[in-house]
Amino acid sequence: MIRIKAGVPRGRRPRTNPRPTRRALALGLPTVWGAVAVGYRFGCPLAEQHGLGARIVTSAVFFAVGTGLILHVRRALLRELRQARMVAGAAQSVLLRPPPPRLAGLSVAAAQISADRGASIGGDLYEAVATEYGVRVVMGDVRGHGLSAIGTVAAVLGSFREAAHDEPELGRVLGRLDRALARHLRERARAEHPAGCAQDPDSPVAEEFVTVLLLEIAEDGELRVINCGHPWPYVLSGARVEPLSTADPLPPLGPFPLPTDLTATDCGPLLDGESLVLFTDGAEDARSPKGHFFSLPTALADAVRDRPVSPQSILRAVFTALLHHTNGRPTDDIALLVLHNERRHRRAPLGARETAGATPTQPQSTNCLERPLL
């Protein structure tokens, strides 16, 4: 009778744990090299001689031993680096998960570059989700960059992914993000300074802030935006590139309390064939080795000139121009998110926008640019 252990399929050998073998090799190889050096020094008669040939042989032996130890340490460090990059990639896929290529009739693409070499995540955040209220998008920039900003990015994005589906108004979504950020900063202050006061104005945590742009695209293409200290997006309409608005944004989240009235600004429709480009300030603040600023509108105009327009092609063209401008060494995190409207809505006749706008008894002021119907 053949007995099979429970949990092990018949005909398949149980997997062995490779960790003890790796640990034995990690400890055994340096021990072997050290034993070779010590054995030669005290056990070989040639090592006791003082002639030129004996010295050359002794130097060669110790050189070989040292080279072996260096190669072993290098191999171990490369293995740890590969493991760290795998962990960073997994963290990026959770925090900044790539948006779906299509979202409720919109083509979407996003990408980011971290200013820290070897890091795949930084202080920029973005997300686009389809909700019952429309497609909602967040683009933000945490003060600083690199691994120290990951916790803040996680707190803001986690709050947005819940509030975007729960809250009917963009203002209430922003309030949820502000409370999540304040809670995260308090917990971080207590962890970094357990004996101090979490509300100490001299604490480095008290200087943290996040610029946030919240955007909603309704089913009819109408845009509603709340901007807290973030650069305004660009609208690509044919070969034209223009900012979505020129209004002064609200203060960033963190240092100042939000105003009581958080009504979103109506910015008109995103028409069929138009694109919306959201970005962080690292794109416009990027400098060349000679100190010249990068012109994002020029790069966008070149991206849509004489070529089929798609979010992926816009991203490729802009990032290629950015890396060429900065000589491949940006000094700040850069993130871009492109939304291209492919909805086939029937266009309203001329004058419909003015007629619809005359219904309220008190006209609402807007600082968004008027974009003509094409």
GROMACS .gro file of N, CA, C and O in nm, residues 200-321:
model
  488
  200ASP      N    1   0.194   7.086   1.668
  200ASP     CA    2   0.303   7.182   1.679
  200ASP      C    3   0.325   7.250   1.544
  200ASP      O    4   0.353   7.183   1.445
  201PRO      N    5   0.314   7.384   1.536
  201PRO     CA    6   0.332   7.450   1.406
  201PRO      C    7   0.474   7.439   1.353
  201PRO      O    8   0.496   7.459   1.234
  202ASP      N    9   0.571   7.412   1.441
  202ASP     CA   10   0.709   7.398   1.395
  202ASP      C   11   0.741   7.257   1.348
  202ASP      O   12   0.852   7.231   1.301
  203SER      N   13   0.646   7.166   1.358
  203SER     CA   14   0.670   7.029   1.313
  203SER      C   15   0.675   7.026   1.161
  203SER      O   16   0.600   7.096   1.093
  204PRO      N   17   0.766   6.942   1.101
  204PRO     CA   18   0.768   6.932   0.954
  204PRO      C   19   0.636   6.883   0.896
  204PRO      O   20   0.601   6.919   0.783
  205VAL      N   21   0.560   6.805   0.973
  205VAL     CA   22   0.432   6.756   0.922
  205VAL      C   23   0.333   6.870   0.905
  205VAL      O   24   0.247   6.867   0.817
  206ALA      N   25   0.345   6.975   0.989
  206ALA     CA   26   0.253   7.088   0.978
  206ALA      C   27   0.271   7.164   0.848
  206ALA      O   28   0.182   7.242   0.809
  207GLU      N   29   0.383   7.146   0.779
  207GLU     CA   30   0.407   7.216   0.653
  207GLU      C   31   0.365   7.134   0.532
  207GLU      O   32   0.381   7.180   0.419
  208GLU      N   33   0.313   7.015   0.553
  208GLU     CA   34   0.272   6.931   0.441
  208GLU      C   35   0.144   6.985   0.378
  208GLU      O   36   0.054   7.033   0.446
  209PHE      N   37   0.136   6.974   0.247
  209PHE     CA   38   0.014   7.012   0.176
  209PHE      C   39   0.005   6.930   0.048
  209PHE      O   40   0.102   6.870   0.001
  210VAL      N   41  -0.116   6.929  -0.009
  210VAL     CA   42  -0.144   6.856  -0.132
  210VAL      C   43  -0.227   6.945  -0.223
  210VAL      O   44  -0.332   6.996  -0.181
  211THR      N   45  -0.180   6.968  -0.343
  211THR     CA   46  -0.263   7.035  -0.443
  211THR      C   47  -0.354   6.932  -0.508
  211THR      O   48  -0.311   6.821  -0.540
  212VAL      N   49  -0.480   6.967  -0.528
  212VAL     CA   50  -0.580   6.872  -0.576
  212VAL      C   51  -0.667   6.940  -0.681
  212VAL      O   52  -0.711   7.055  -0.663
  213LEU      N   53  -0.692   6.868  -0.791
  213LEU     CA   54  -0.789   6.909  -0.891
  213LEU      C   55  -0.893   6.799  -0.903
  213LEU      O   56  -0.860   6.686  -0.937
  214LEU      N   57  -1.019   6.832  -0.870
  214LEU     CA   58  -1.131   6.740  -0.885
  214LEU      C   59  -1.212   6.779  -1.007
  214LEU      O   60  -1.246   6.897  -1.024
  215LEU      N   61  -1.242   6.681  -1.090
  215LEU     CA   62  -1.311   6.708  -1.216
  215LEU      C   63  -1.419   6.604  -1.238
  215LEU      O   64  -1.398   6.486  -1.209
  216GLU      N   65  -1.532   6.649  -1.288
  216GLU     CA   66  -1.644   6.560  -1.317
  216GLU      C   67  -1.694   6.585  -1.459
  216GLU      O   68  -1.717   6.700  -1.498
  217ILE      N   69  -1.707   6.477  -1.536
  217ILE     CA   70  -1.758   6.484  -1.673
  217ILE      C   71  -1.891   6.410  -1.675
  217ILE      O   72  -1.895   6.287  -1.660
  218ALA      N   73  -1.998   6.484  -1.691
  218ALA     CA   74  -2.130   6.423  -1.691
  218ALA      C   75  -2.154   6.348  -1.822
  218ALA      O   76  -2.073   6.353  -1.916
  219GLU      N   77  -2.268   6.281  -1.830
  219GLU     CA   78  -2.298   6.205  -1.951
  219GLU      C   79  -2.315   6.293  -2.073
  219GLU      O   80  -2.285   6.251  -2.186
  220ASP      N   81  -2.359   6.416  -2.053
  220ASP     CA   82  -2.374   6.509  -2.166
  220ASP      C   83  -2.245   6.585  -2.195
  220ASP      O   84  -2.244   6.676  -2.279
  221GLY      N   85  -2.136   6.551  -2.128
  221GLY     CA   86  -2.008   6.616  -2.152
  221GLY      C   87  -1.981   6.738  -2.069
  221GLY      O   88  -1.872   6.796  -2.079
  222GLU      N   89  -2.075   6.782  -1.986
  222GLU     CA   90  -2.055   6.902  -1.906
  222GLU      C   91  -1.943   6.879  -1.803
  222GLU      O   92  -1.939   6.776  -1.736
  223LEU      N   93  -1.857   6.980  -1.792
  223LEU     CA   94  -1.742   6.974  -1.701
  223LEU      C   95  -1.771   7.054  -1.576
  223LEU      O   96  -1.815   7.170  -1.583
  224ARG      N   97  -1.744   6.996  -1.461
  224ARG     CA   98  -1.750   7.065  -1.333
  224ARG      C   99  -1.618   7.040  -1.260
  224ARG      O  100  -1.572   6.925  -1.252
  225VAL      N  101  -1.560   7.147  -1.207
  225VAL     CA  102  -1.424   7.141  -1.154
  225VAL      C  103  -1.417   7.212  -1.020
  225VAL      O  104  -1.482   7.315  -0.999
  226ILE      N  105  -1.336   7.156  -0.929
  226ILE     CA  106  -1.292   7.225  -0.807
  226ILE      C  107  -1.140   7.215  -0.804
  226ILE      O  108  -1.084   7.105  -0.811
  227ASN      N  109  -1.073   7.330  -0.793
  227ASN     CA  110  -0.928   7.336  -0.800
  227ASN      C  111  -0.873   7.391  -0.669
  227ASN      O  112  -0.908   7.501  -0.628
  228CYS      N  113  -0.785   7.314  -0.607
  228CYS     CA  114  -0.719   7.355  -0.483
  228CYS      C  115  -0.569   7.363  -0.508
  228CYS      O  116  -0.494   7.267  -0.483
  229GLY      N  117  -0.525   7.476  -0.560
  229GLY     CA  118  -0.383   7.503  -0.576
  229GLY      C  119  -0.314   7.426  -0.686
  229GLY      O  120  -0.190   7.421  -0.688
  230HIS      N  121  -0.389   7.367  -0.779
  230HIS     CA  122  -0.329   7.283  -0.883
  230HIS      C  123  -0.332   7.356  -1.017
  230HIS      O  124  -0.418   7.441  -1.040
  231PRO      N  125  -0.238   7.324  -1.108
  231PRO     CA  126  -0.245   7.385  -1.241
  231PRO      C  127  -0.373   7.344  -1.314
  231PRO      O  128  -0.418   7.231  -1.304
  232TRP      N  129  -0.430   7.439  -1.388
  232TRP     CA  130  -0.550   7.410  -1.465
  232TRP      C  131  -0.518   7.320  -1.584
  232TRP      O  132  -0.411   7.333  -1.644
  233PRO      N  133  -0.608   7.229  -1.618
  233PRO     CA  134  -0.583   7.142  -1.735
  233PRO      C  135  -0.586   7.221  -1.865
  233PRO      O  136  -0.634   7.334  -1.871
  234TYR      N  137  -0.537   7.156  -1.970
  234TYR     CA  138  -0.544   7.212  -2.105
  234TYR      C  139  -0.649   7.136  -2.185
  234TYR      O  140  -0.662   7.014  -2.171
  235VAL      N  141  -0.721   7.210  -2.268
  235VAL     CA  142  -0.819   7.151  -2.359
  235VAL      C  143  -0.758   7.151  -2.499
  235VAL      O  144  -0.711   7.255  -2.547
  236LEU      N  145  -0.758   7.035  -2.563
  236LEU     CA  146  -0.709   7.022  -2.700
  236LEU      C  147  -0.831   7.010  -2.791
  236LEU      O  148  -0.904   6.911  -2.785
  237SER      N  149  -0.852   7.112  -2.871
  237SER     CA  150  -0.965   7.114  -2.964
  237SER      C  151  -0.909   7.135  -3.103
  237SER      O  152  -0.872   7.247  -3.140
  238GLY      N  153  -0.902   7.027  -3.181
  238GLY     CA  154  -0.837   7.037  -3.311
  238GLY      C  155  -0.689   7.064  -3.291
  238GLY      O  156  -0.618   6.989  -3.223
  239ALA      N  157  -0.639   7.172  -3.348
  239ALA     CA  158  -0.499   7.211  -3.331
  239ALA      C  159  -0.482   7.317  -3.224
  239ALA      O  160  -0.370   7.363  -3.200
  240ARG      N  161  -0.592   7.357  -3.157
  240ARG     CA  162  -0.584   7.460  -3.054
  240ARG      C  163  -0.556   7.399  -2.918
  240ARG      O  164  -0.607   7.293  -2.884
  241VAL      N  165  -0.475   7.470  -2.839
  241VAL     CA  166  -0.443   7.432  -2.703
  241VAL      C  167  -0.472   7.551  -2.614
  241VAL      O  168  -0.413   7.659  -2.631
  242GLU      N  169  -0.565   7.536  -2.520
  242GLU     CA  170  -0.601   7.647  -2.433
  242GLU      C  171  -0.631   7.594  -2.294
  242GLU      O  172  -0.678   7.481  -2.278
  243PRO      N  173  -0.602   7.673  -2.190
  243PRO     CA  174  -0.633   7.628  -2.053
  243PRO      C  175  -0.784   7.621  -2.031
  243PRO      O  176  -0.860   7.698  -2.089
  244LEU      N  177  -0.824   7.529  -1.947
  244LEU     CA  178  -0.966   7.514  -1.918
  244LEU      C  179  -1.022   7.635  -1.846
  244LEU      O  180  -1.139   7.671  -1.861
  245SER      N  181  -0.940   7.702  -1.765
  245SER     CA  182  -0.986   7.817  -1.688
  245SER      C  183  -0.866   7.903  -1.654
  245SER      O  184  -0.750   7.859  -1.659
  246THR      N  185  -0.895   8.030  -1.621
  246THR     CA  186  -0.792   8.123  -1.573
  246THR      C  187  -0.824   8.173  -1.432
  246THR      O  188  -0.765   8.270  -1.386
  247ALA      N  189  -0.918   8.107  -1.364
  247ALA     CA  190  -0.959   8.151  -1.231
  247ALA      C  191  -0.851   8.120  -1.129
  247ALA      O  192  -0.769   8.029  -1.145
  248ASP      N  193  -0.850   8.198  -1.021
  248ASP     CA  194  -0.758   8.171  -0.910
  248ASP      C  195  -0.808   8.049  -0.833
  248ASP      O  196  -0.924   8.046  -0.788
  249PRO      N  197  -0.725   7.948  -0.814
  249PRO     CA  198  -0.770   7.828  -0.743
  249PRO      C  199  -0.780   7.851  -0.593
  249PRO      O  200  -0.731   7.951  -0.539
  250LEU      N  201  -0.845   7.760  -0.526
  250LEU     CA  202  -0.849   7.761  -0.380
  250LEU      C  203  -0.712   7.723  -0.324
  250LEU      O  204  -0.627   7.670  -0.396
  251PRO      N  205  -0.687   7.747  -0.195
  251PRO     CA  206  -0.559   7.705  -0.137
  251PRO      C  207  -0.546   7.553  -0.137
  251PRO      O  208  -0.646   7.480  -0.140
  252PRO      N  209  -0.424   7.501  -0.135
  252PRO     CA  210  -0.405   7.356  -0.130
  252PRO      C  211  -0.461   7.297  -0.001
  252PRO      O  212  -0.484   7.368   0.099
  253LEU      N  213  -0.483   7.168  -0.003
  253LEU     CA  214  -0.531   7.099   0.116
  253LEU      C  215  -0.417   7.088   0.216
  253LEU      O  216  -0.303   7.061   0.181
  254GLY      N  217  -0.450   7.107   0.342
  254GLY     CA  218  -0.351   7.089   0.449
  254GLY      C  219  -0.333   7.212   0.534
  254GLY      O  220  -0.375   7.215   0.650
  255PRO      N  221  -0.272   7.321   0.483
  255PRO     CA  222  -0.239   7.434   0.571
  255PRO      C  223  -0.360   7.516   0.614
  255PRO      O  224  -0.361   7.571   0.723
  256PHE      N  225  -0.464   7.525   0.529
  256PHE     CA  226  -0.576   7.615   0.557
  256PHE      C  227  -0.706   7.536   0.554
  256PHE      O  228  -0.720   7.439   0.478
  257PRO      N  229  -0.804   7.579   0.635
  257PRO     CA  230  -0.935   7.512   0.631
  257PRO      C  231  -1.008   7.544   0.501
  257PRO      O  232  -0.990   7.651   0.442
  258LEU      N  233  -1.090   7.451   0.457
  258LEU     CA  234  -1.168   7.470   0.335
  258LEU      C  235  -1.279   7.572   0.359
  258LEU      O  236  -1.333   7.583   0.470
  259PRO      N  237  -1.317   7.647   0.257
  259PRO     CA  238  -1.431   7.738   0.273
  259PRO      C  239  -1.560   7.658   0.288
  259PRO      O  240  -1.569   7.541   0.250
  260THR      N  241  -1.659   7.723   0.345
  260THR     CA  242  -1.786   7.655   0.369
  260THR      C  243  -1.860   7.625   0.238
  260THR      O  244  -1.927   7.523   0.226
  261ASP      N  245  -1.847   7.713   0.139
  261ASP     CA  246  -1.913   7.694   0.010
  261ASP      C  247  -1.815   7.629  -0.087
  261ASP      O  248  -1.716   7.692  -0.129
  262LEU      N  249  -1.839   7.505  -0.120
  262LEU     CA  250  -1.751   7.431  -0.211
  262LEU      C  251  -1.826   7.392  -0.338
  262LEU      O  252  -1.827   7.277  -0.378
  263THR      N  253  -1.888   7.490  -0.399
  263THR     CA  254  -1.962   7.464  -0.522
  263THR      C  255  -1.864   7.448  -0.638
  263THR      O  256  -1.773   7.529  -0.655
  264ALA      N  257  -1.885   7.344  -0.717
  264ALA     CA  258  -1.799   7.321  -0.833
  264ALA      C  259  -1.827   7.425  -0.941
  264ALA      O  260  -1.938   7.475  -0.954
  265THR      N  261  -1.724   7.459  -1.017
  265THR     CA  262  -1.735   7.555  -1.126
  265THR      C  263  -1.774   7.484  -1.255
  265THR      O  264  -1.712   7.384  -1.293
  266ASP      N  265  -1.877   7.533  -1.321
  266ASP     CA  266  -1.919   7.479  -1.450
  266ASP      C  267  -1.829   7.535  -1.559
  266ASP      O  268  -1.816   7.658  -1.573
  267CYS      N  269  -1.771   7.447  -1.638
  267CYS     CA  270  -1.677   7.488  -1.742
  267CYS      C  271  -1.723   7.449  -1.882
  267CYS      O  272  -1.640   7.431  -1.972
  268GLY      N  273  -1.851   7.434  -1.902
  268GLY     CA  274  -1.901   7.403  -2.035
  268GLY      C  275  -1.878   7.257  -2.072
  268GLY      O  276  -1.831   7.177  -1.992
  269PRO      N  277  -1.911   7.220  -2.195
  269PRO     CA  278  -1.900   7.079  -2.235
  269PRO      C  279  -1.763   7.045  -2.292
  269PRO      O  280  -1.693   7.130  -2.347
  270LEU      N  281  -1.726   6.919  -2.276
  270LEU     CA  282  -1.613   6.861  -2.348
  270LEU      C  283  -1.671   6.797  -2.473
  270LEU      O  284  -1.738   6.694  -2.466
  271LEU      N  285  -1.648   6.860  -2.588
  271LEU     CA  286  -1.714   6.819  -2.711
  271LEU      C  287  -1.651   6.692  -2.768
  271LEU      O  288  -1.541   6.650  -2.729
  272ASP      N  289  -1.724   6.632  -2.859
  272ASP     CA  290  -1.676   6.511  -2.925
  272ASP      C  291  -1.547   6.542  -3.001
  272ASP      O  292  -1.539   6.638  -3.077
  273GLY      N  293  -1.444   6.461  -2.978
  273GLY     CA  294  -1.315   6.480  -3.044
  273GLY      C  295  -1.219   6.567  -2.966
  273GLY      O  296  -1.101   6.576  -3.002
  274GLU      N  297  -1.263   6.632  -2.859
  274GLU     CA  298  -1.174   6.714  -2.778
  274GLU      C  299  -1.105   6.629  -2.671
  274GLU      O  300  -1.157   6.526  -2.629
  275SER      N  301  -0.990   6.676  -2.628
  275SER     CA  302  -0.912   6.607  -2.525
  275SER      C  303  -0.886   6.702  -2.409
  275SER      O  304  -0.876   6.824  -2.428
  276LEU      N  305  -0.874   6.644  -2.292
  276LEU     CA  306  -0.844   6.719  -2.171
  276LEU      C  307  -0.716   6.662  -2.111
  276LEU      O  308  -0.707   6.540  -2.089
  277VAL      N  309  -0.618   6.747  -2.086
  277VAL     CA  310  -0.487   6.704  -2.037
  277VAL      C  311  -0.468   6.759  -1.897
  277VAL      O  312  -0.456   6.880  -1.877
  278LEU      N  313  -0.465   6.670  -1.799
  278LEU     CA  314  -0.435   6.705  -1.660
  278LEU      C  315  -0.289   6.673  -1.633
  278LEU      O  316  -0.236   6.572  -1.681
  279PHE      N  317  -0.225   6.755  -1.552
  279PHE     CA  318  -0.081   6.738  -1.528
  279PHE      C  319  -0.044   6.796  -1.392
  279PHE      O  320  -0.122   6.872  -1.332
  280THR      N  321   0.073   6.761  -1.344
  280THR     CA  322   0.127   6.819  -1.222
  280THR      C  323   0.229   6.927  -1.259
  280THR      O  324   0.277   6.933  -1.373
  281ASP      N  325   0.262   7.012  -1.162
  281ASP     CA  326   0.345   7.129  -1.194
  281ASP      C  327   0.487   7.092  -1.235
  281ASP      O  328   0.560   7.176  -1.288
  282GLY      N  329   0.527   6.965  -1.213
  282GLY     CA  330   0.659   6.925  -1.259
  282GLY      C  331   0.674   6.933  -1.408
  282GLY      O  332   0.786   6.946  -1.460
  283ALA      N  333   0.562   6.926  -1.482
  283ALA     CA  334   0.569   6.933  -1.628
  283ALA      C  335   0.604   7.075  -1.674
  283ALA      O  336   0.685   7.093  -1.765
  284GLU      N  337   0.542   7.176  -1.614
  284GLU     CA  338   0.569   7.314  -1.655
  284GLU      C  339   0.692   7.372  -1.587
  284GLU      O  340   0.749   7.470  -1.637
  285ASP      N  341   0.734   7.315  -1.473
  285ASP     CA  342   0.852   7.365  -1.404
  285ASP      C  343   0.981   7.295  -1.447
  285ASP      O  344   1.089   7.329  -1.396
  286ALA      N  345   0.972   7.197  -1.537
  286ALA     CA  346   1.091   7.126  -1.582
  286ALA      C  347   1.184   7.223  -1.656
  286ALA      O  348   1.140   7.302  -1.739
  287ARG      N  349   1.312   7.212  -1.626
  287ARG     CA  350   1.410   7.302  -1.686
  287ARG      C  351   1.515   7.224  -1.764
  287ARG      O  352   1.545   7.109  -1.733
  288SER      N  353   1.568   7.290  -1.863
  288SER     CA  354   1.677   7.233  -1.940
  288SER      C  355   1.808   7.255  -1.864
  288SER      O  356   1.812   7.330  -1.765
  289PRO      N  357   1.918   7.191  -1.905
  289PRO     CA  358   2.047   7.218  -1.839
  289PRO      C  359   2.087   7.365  -1.841
  289PRO      O  360   2.163   7.409  -1.756
  290LYS      N  361   2.033   7.442  -1.936
  290LYS     CA  362   2.063   7.586  -1.942
  290LYS      C  363   1.965   7.670  -1.862
  290LYS      O  364   1.977   7.793  -1.860
  291GLY      N  365   1.867   7.607  -1.798
  291GLY     CA  366   1.774   7.681  -1.713
  291GLY      C  367   1.646   7.725  -1.779
  291GLY      O  368   1.568   7.799  -1.719
  292HIS      N  369   1.619   7.681  -1.902
  292HIS     CA  370   1.497   7.721  -1.971
  292HIS      C  371   1.381   7.631  -1.929
  292HIS      O  372   1.396   7.509  -1.917
  293PHE      N  373   1.262   7.693  -1.907
  293PHE     CA  374   1.143   7.618  -1.868
  293PHE      C  375   1.087   7.542  -1.987
  293PHE      O  376   1.099   7.586  -2.103
  294PHE      N  377   1.022   7.431  -1.957
  294PHE     CA  378   0.959   7.350  -2.060
  294PHE      C  379   0.824   7.412  -2.096
  294PHE      O  380   0.745   7.449  -2.009
  295SER      N  381   0.796   7.423  -2.225
  295SER     CA  382   0.670   7.479  -2.273
  295SER      C  383   0.573   7.364  -2.300
  295SER      O  384   0.578   7.300  -2.406
  296LEU      N  385   0.485   7.339  -2.203
  296LEU     CA  386   0.388   7.231  -2.220
  296LEU      C  387   0.287   7.260  -2.331
  296LEU      O  388   0.254   7.170  -2.409
  297PRO      N  389   0.233   7.384  -2.345
  297PRO     CA  390   0.140   7.408  -2.455
  297PRO      C  391   0.203   7.382  -2.592
  297PRO      O  392   0.137   7.330  -2.683
  298THR      N  393   0.330   7.419  -2.609
  298THR     CA  394   0.396   7.393  -2.737
  298THR      C  395   0.409   7.244  -2.763
  298THR      O  396   0.386   7.196  -2.875
  299ALA      N  397   0.444   7.167  -2.659
  299ALA     CA  398   0.456   7.022  -2.676
  299ALA      C  399   0.321   6.959  -2.708
  299ALA      O  400   0.313   6.866  -2.789
  300LEU      N  401   0.214   7.009  -2.646
  300LEU     CA  402   0.082   6.956  -2.676
  300LEU      C  403   0.039   6.991  -2.818
  300LEU      O  404  -0.023   6.910  -2.887
  301ALA      N  405   0.070   7.114  -2.861
  301ALA     CA  406   0.036   7.153  -2.998
  301ALA      C  407   0.110   7.066  -3.099
  301ALA      O  408   0.054   7.026  -3.202
  302ASP      N  409   0.236   7.035  -3.070
  302ASP     CA  410   0.311   6.947  -3.160
  302ASP      C  411   0.255   6.805  -3.157
  302ASP      O  412   0.263   6.733  -3.258
  303ALA      N  413   0.200   6.764  -3.042
  303ALA     CA  414   0.150   6.627  -3.030
  303ALA      C  415   0.024   6.604  -3.112
  303ALA      O  416  -0.002   6.491  -3.155
  304VAL      N  417  -0.056   6.709  -3.133
  304VAL     CA  418  -0.182   6.692  -3.206
  304VAL      C  419  -0.174   6.744  -3.349
  304VAL      O  420  -0.275   6.747  -3.419
  305ARG      N  421  -0.056   6.783  -3.392
  305ARG     CA  422  -0.041   6.837  -3.527
  305ARG      C  423  -0.006   6.726  -3.625
  305ARG      O  424   0.092   6.654  -3.609
  306ASP      N  425  -0.089   6.710  -3.728
  306ASP     CA  426  -0.062   6.618  -3.839
  306ASP      C  427  -0.043   6.473  -3.794
  306ASP      O  428   0.046   6.403  -3.838
  307ARG      N  429  -0.128   6.429  -3.701
  307ARG     CA  430  -0.122   6.288  -3.660
  307ARG      C  431  -0.256   6.250  -3.596
  307ARG      O  432  -0.326   6.338  -3.544
  308PRO      N  433  -0.292   6.124  -3.599
  308PRO     CA  434  -0.415   6.083  -3.529
  308PRO      C  435  -0.402   6.108  -3.379
  308PRO      O  436  -0.301   6.072  -3.317
  309VAL      N  437  -0.504   6.170  -3.322
  309VAL     CA  438  -0.499   6.207  -3.180
  309VAL      C  439  -0.553   6.092  -3.097
  309VAL      O  440  -0.663   6.042  -3.120
  310SER      N  441  -0.475   6.049  -3.001
  310SER     CA  442  -0.517   5.950  -2.902
  310SER      C  443  -0.445   5.982  -2.772
  310SER      O  444  -0.337   6.045  -2.774
  311PRO      N  445  -0.501   5.944  -2.657
  311PRO     CA  446  -0.431   5.972  -2.532
  311PRO      C  447  -0.290   5.912  -2.527
  311PRO      O  448  -0.197   5.974  -2.473
  312GLN      N  449  -0.272   5.793  -2.582
  312GLN     CA  450  -0.140   5.731  -2.579
  312GLN      C  451  -0.040   5.809  -2.663
  312GLN      O  452   0.075   5.829  -2.621
  313SER      N  453  -0.080   5.855  -2.781
  313SER     CA  454   0.013   5.931  -2.865
  313SER      C  455   0.048   6.065  -2.801
  313SER      O  456   0.163   6.111  -2.811
  314ILE      N  457  -0.048   6.128  -2.733
  314ILE     CA  458  -0.019   6.254  -2.664
  314ILE      C  459   0.081   6.232  -2.553
  314ILE      O  460   0.177   6.309  -2.536
  315LEU      N  461   0.061   6.126  -2.474
  315LEU     CA  462   0.155   6.098  -2.366
  315LEU      C  463   0.295   6.071  -2.420
  315LEU      O  464   0.395   6.122  -2.366
  316ARG      N  465   0.305   5.990  -2.524
  316ARG     CA  466   0.436   5.958  -2.580
  316ARG      C  467   0.507   6.084  -2.628
  316ARG      O  468   0.626   6.105  -2.601
  317ALA      N  469   0.434   6.169  -2.700
  317ALA     CA  470   0.497   6.289  -2.754
  317ALA      C  471   0.542   6.384  -2.643
  317ALA      O  472   0.653   6.440  -2.648
  318VAL      N  473   0.458   6.403  -2.542
  318VAL     CA  474   0.492   6.497  -2.435
  318VAL      C  475   0.608   6.445  -2.351
  318VAL      O  476   0.703   6.520  -2.321
  319PHE      N  477   0.606   6.319  -2.314
  319PHE     CA  478   0.714   6.266  -2.231
  319PHE      C  479   0.845   6.260  -2.309
  319PHE      O  480   0.952   6.280  -2.252
  320THR      N  481   0.838   6.232  -2.438
  320THR     CA  482   0.960   6.235  -2.519
  320THR      C  483   1.020   6.375  -2.522
  320THR      O  484   1.142   6.394  -2.505
  321ALA      N  485   0.934   6.475  -2.539
  321ALA     CA  486   0.983   6.613  -2.538
  321ALA      C  487   1.035   6.654  -2.401
  321ALA      O  488   1.137   6.725  -2.390
   0.00000   0.00000   0.00000
